[in-house]
Amino acid sequence: MDKIVVQGGSPLSGSIPIAGAKNACLALMPATLLSEEPLTLTNAPRLSDIRTMTTLLQSLGAEVSLMQDGKVLALSSHGADNPVADYEIVRKMRASNLVLGPLLARHGEAVVSLPGGCAIGARPMDIHVAAMEALGAKVDLRDGYLHASAPGGLKGAVVELRFASVGATENTVMAATLAKGTTVLKNAAREPEIVDLVRCLRAMGAQIEGEGTATITIQGVDRLHGATHKVVADRIELGTYMLAPAIAGGEVELLGGDLDLLGAFCEKLDEAGISVTPTAHGIKVARKNGRVSAVDVVTEIFPGFPTDLQAQMMALLCTADGVSVLEEKIFENRFMHAPELTRMGANIEVHGGTATVTGVPFLKGAPVMATDLRASVSLILAGLAAEGETVVNRVYHLDRGYERVEDKLRACGAKIERVSE
Ligand code: EPZ
């Protein structure tokens, strides 16, 4: 297994290109199942999660070709006749559940393995199931699989999510595009990845309004045609790399970054003493006056502070002036980076969904363990400013969501390398 080795203490200078959004691409790819015609996705990120989704779609009978070194995905579901998403693939990535809605819309049936829990939480599927049932499907849980059927096709309905689940919103919108009649989706998630999915579906001929708000209206159509769509920039990669100069010092320009994608995150950076300046090509980030101030953070659905940036923000606050309180309200177990940061000398107390971080003057490099995707990168960020060497093990977590993080940071002066064991 590879590991990442960081020698701390080098302020950063330079620019980092931001890739296409993993969490947009993982919802866009299953949309191919909604049409018999080719779907082309450009600006796709080169990540292991994308390769997992490729394998899953191919197992369903779709053709997926990665071109231009994986930046362009050519998808076609002309021959896709298998409605069964197998456990062996689904267990590797929760986002596999995003084939549920498209399979139901295409075949009138779907058999999708439950993804199982993951490091950050149990991650049930009840909201997805309730939404599919509201659209007229019958859903049974048998042998660890969701068996969904709608032999006469899905029917438009008023669907209200008990919680604004991102994945359930995406599954429902995709399923409703081919349902008979109109669907009004209430308490929908508002994340930019959903806006991007709707833009692609609209290019395929879907009739949808309200994306980015809590109510999305979908007028079902008989069929969708092919399209070419550019994947939106990855706001979580963007936020992650904005924290690199905030933690290590120096100044970095994030190329392709868009402030509109970041919601409350930028306000919190400003409060902490970090300047964020739009430029002709993206966003420039640096500390305002050398010090970082403690801030309180509560993770919320968009446009609140993103849960996917909580671990990275904690890495910044470990050496801030004062005490910061971070409340994780989206997932039940998303502080596993805390004990690893503590190994580096951080002062963090975790009680349930709340972590209290008392700033210390500096962290010390140490061998640490990556436990999940965003925790992994928070440890690398912490290592950028820590005294001495930090070794982050199990970086396969990292490669799920970040393209060659060591290359991007090294290009800005970080002393970082990947070591294969
Ligand atoms: C998406 O996951 C993202 N993944 C996650 O990013 C992100 O953290 C999450 O949204 C929240 O923003 C992708 O887009 C591929 P949810 P998703 O359904 O859709 C509970 C990353 O690091 N819930 O909005 O699975 C759930 O357990 C990943 O890139 C139910 O209880 O998130 C969680 O506590 C991690 N029942 C909360 O809702 C359900 O049926 C939010 O989940 C569905 C969800």
Short mmCIF file of N, CA and C and ligand atoms in Angstrom, two decimals, residues 22-24 26 94-95 97-98 120-129 162-168 170 189 191 193 235-236 307-308 329-332 334 373-374, ligand 1:
data_model
loop_
_atom_site.label_atom_id
_atom_site.label_comp_id
_atom_site.label_asym_id
_atom_site.label_seq_id
_atom_site.Cartn_x
_atom_site.Cartn_y
_atom_site.Cartn_z
N LYS A 22 -15.86 15.05 -8.33
CA LYS A 22 -16.11 13.61 -8.14
C LYS A 22 -17.60 13.37 -7.90
N ASN A 23 -18.19 14.14 -6.98
CA ASN A 23 -19.57 13.86 -6.58
C ASN A 23 -20.59 14.30 -7.61
N ALA A 24 -20.17 15.13 -8.58
CA ALA A 24 -21.05 15.41 -9.72
C ALA A 24 -20.93 14.27 -10.72
N LEU A 26 -20.08 11.19 -10.34
CA LEU A 26 -20.66 9.91 -9.89
C LEU A 26 -22.17 9.90 -10.03
N ARG A 94 -20.35 3.69 -1.85
CA ARG A 94 -21.75 4.00 -1.54
C ARG A 94 -22.44 4.66 -2.72
N ALA A 95 -21.75 5.44 -3.48
CA ALA A 95 -22.38 6.17 -4.60
C ALA A 95 -22.92 5.21 -5.66
N ASN A 97 -25.21 3.45 -5.26
CA ASN A 97 -26.68 3.45 -5.11
C ASN A 97 -27.34 4.43 -6.08
N LEU A 98 -26.54 5.22 -6.78
CA LEU A 98 -27.11 6.19 -7.73
C LEU A 98 -27.56 5.55 -9.03
N ILE A 120 -17.70 6.52 8.00
CA ILE A 120 -18.26 7.74 8.59
C ILE A 120 -19.69 7.57 9.08
N GLY A 121 -20.31 6.39 8.79
CA GLY A 121 -21.67 6.25 9.32
C GLY A 121 -22.40 5.07 8.71
N ALA A 122 -23.59 4.80 9.24
CA ALA A 122 -24.39 3.64 8.79
C ALA A 122 -24.90 3.85 7.38
N ARG A 123 -25.23 5.05 7.05
CA ARG A 123 -25.64 5.47 5.69
C ARG A 123 -26.76 4.60 5.13
N PRO A 124 -27.92 4.63 5.80
CA PRO A 124 -29.06 3.84 5.33
C PRO A 124 -29.61 4.37 3.99
N MET A 125 -30.62 3.65 3.47
CA MET A 125 -31.18 4.02 2.17
C MET A 125 -32.67 4.36 2.28
N ASP A 126 -33.16 4.56 3.49
CA ASP A 126 -34.62 4.70 3.67
C ASP A 126 -35.22 5.87 2.89
N ILE A 127 -34.47 6.96 2.76
CA ILE A 127 -35.01 8.13 2.07
C ILE A 127 -35.12 7.84 0.56
N HIS A 128 -34.12 7.13 0.03
CA HIS A 128 -34.17 6.72 -1.39
C HIS A 128 -35.40 5.82 -1.61
N VAL A 129 -35.58 4.84 -0.72
CA VAL A 129 -36.68 3.86 -0.88
C VAL A 129 -38.03 4.56 -0.83
N ARG A 162 -37.66 13.31 3.87
CA ARG A 162 -37.66 13.63 5.31
C ARG A 162 -36.40 14.42 5.68
N PHE A 163 -35.32 14.22 4.87
CA PHE A 163 -34.08 14.97 5.05
C PHE A 163 -33.55 15.26 3.65
N ALA A 164 -32.93 16.38 3.45
CA ALA A 164 -32.48 16.79 2.11
C ALA A 164 -31.25 15.98 1.69
N SER A 165 -31.45 14.68 1.50
CA SER A 165 -30.37 13.78 1.10
C SER A 165 -29.90 14.09 -0.32
N VAL A 166 -28.60 14.22 -0.51
CA VAL A 166 -28.05 14.50 -1.85
C VAL A 166 -28.35 13.34 -2.79
N GLY A 167 -28.00 12.14 -2.37
CA GLY A 167 -28.18 10.97 -3.25
C GLY A 167 -29.63 10.69 -3.55
N ALA A 168 -30.49 10.83 -2.52
CA ALA A 168 -31.91 10.56 -2.74
C ALA A 168 -32.50 11.60 -3.70
N GLU A 170 -30.84 13.03 -6.12
CA GLU A 170 -30.33 12.67 -7.45
C GLU A 170 -31.06 11.47 -8.02
N ALA A 189 -32.25 18.40 -1.90
CA ALA A 189 -30.91 18.94 -1.60
C ALA A 189 -30.58 20.01 -2.64
N GLU A 191 -27.23 21.12 -3.34
CA GLU A 191 -25.80 21.14 -3.66
C GLU A 191 -25.53 21.45 -5.12
N GLU A 193 -23.67 20.00 -7.14
CA GLU A 193 -23.58 18.77 -7.94
C GLU A 193 -24.96 18.39 -8.47
N ARG A 235 -15.91 21.48 -5.81
CA ARG A 235 -15.85 22.48 -4.73
C ARG A 235 -15.15 21.94 -3.48
N ILE A 236 -15.15 20.60 -3.32
CA ILE A 236 -14.50 20.04 -2.14
C ILE A 236 -12.99 19.99 -2.35
N THR A 307 -19.97 19.29 5.09
CA THR A 307 -19.39 18.23 5.93
C THR A 307 -18.11 17.68 5.32
N ASP A 308 -17.99 17.72 3.99
CA ASP A 308 -16.81 17.16 3.33
C ASP A 308 -15.57 18.03 3.49
N LYS A 329 -23.09 17.73 11.92
CA LYS A 329 -24.54 17.44 11.99
C LYS A 329 -25.01 16.57 10.85
N ILE A 330 -24.14 16.18 9.93
CA ILE A 330 -24.60 15.40 8.78
C ILE A 330 -24.32 13.91 8.97
N PHE A 331 -23.13 13.57 9.46
CA PHE A 331 -22.79 12.16 9.67
C PHE A 331 -22.53 11.90 11.14
N GLU A 332 -22.77 10.63 11.55
CA GLU A 332 -22.70 10.33 12.99
C GLU A 332 -21.29 9.98 13.46
N ARG A 334 -17.84 11.24 12.06
CA ARG A 334 -16.92 11.84 11.10
C ARG A 334 -15.82 12.64 11.80
N LEU A 373 -11.77 9.19 3.18
CA LEU A 373 -11.26 10.08 2.14
C LEU A 373 -10.87 11.46 2.66
N ARG A 374 -11.76 12.13 3.34
CA ARG A 374 -11.50 13.53 3.73
C ARG A 374 -10.58 13.58 4.95
C1 EPZ B 1 -23.19 12.74 -0.73
O1 EPZ B 1 -23.38 11.50 -0.07
C2 EPZ B 1 -21.71 12.83 -1.02
N1 EPZ B 1 -21.30 11.71 -1.89
C3 EPZ B 1 -20.92 12.80 0.28
O2 EPZ B 1 -19.53 12.97 -0.03
C4 EPZ B 1 -21.38 13.96 1.16
O3 EPZ B 1 -20.70 13.92 2.39
C5 EPZ B 1 -22.89 13.87 1.39
O4 EPZ B 1 -23.58 13.84 0.11
C6 EPZ B 1 -23.43 15.04 2.20
O5 EPZ B 1 -23.16 16.23 1.54
C7 EPZ B 1 -21.60 11.77 -3.19
O6 EPZ B 1 -22.20 12.71 -3.68
C8 EPZ B 1 -21.15 10.59 -4.03
P1 EPZ B 1 -26.75 12.13 1.97
P2 EPZ B 1 -24.88 10.95 0.18
O7 EPZ B 1 -27.71 11.15 1.40
O8 EPZ B 1 -25.76 11.31 -0.93
C9 EPZ B 1 -28.41 10.15 5.94
C10 EPZ B 1 -17.25 12.47 0.01
O9 EPZ B 1 -16.40 12.56 0.91
N2 EPZ B 1 -29.28 9.36 5.05
O10 EPZ B 1 -26.98 13.59 1.76
O11 EPZ B 1 -24.77 9.52 0.55
C11 EPZ B 1 -26.94 9.74 5.79
O12 EPZ B 1 -26.67 8.60 6.58
C12 EPZ B 1 -18.62 11.90 0.30
O13 EPZ B 1 -17.06 12.84 -1.19
C13 EPZ B 1 -30.27 8.56 5.60
O14 EPZ B 1 -30.43 8.49 6.82
O15 EPZ B 1 -25.28 11.80 1.46
C14 EPZ B 1 -26.21 10.97 6.27
O16 EPZ B 1 -26.14 10.95 7.67
C15 EPZ B 1 -18.73 11.44 1.75
N3 EPZ B 1 -31.07 7.83 4.77
C16 EPZ B 1 -27.12 12.12 5.79
O17 EPZ B 1 -28.41 11.53 5.55
C17 EPZ B 1 -30.93 7.87 3.41
O18 EPZ B 1 -31.71 7.20 2.69
C18 EPZ B 1 -26.65 12.79 4.51
O19 EPZ B 1 -26.58 11.79 3.53
C19 EPZ B 1 -29.92 8.69 2.86
C20 EPZ B 1 -29.12 9.44 3.70
#
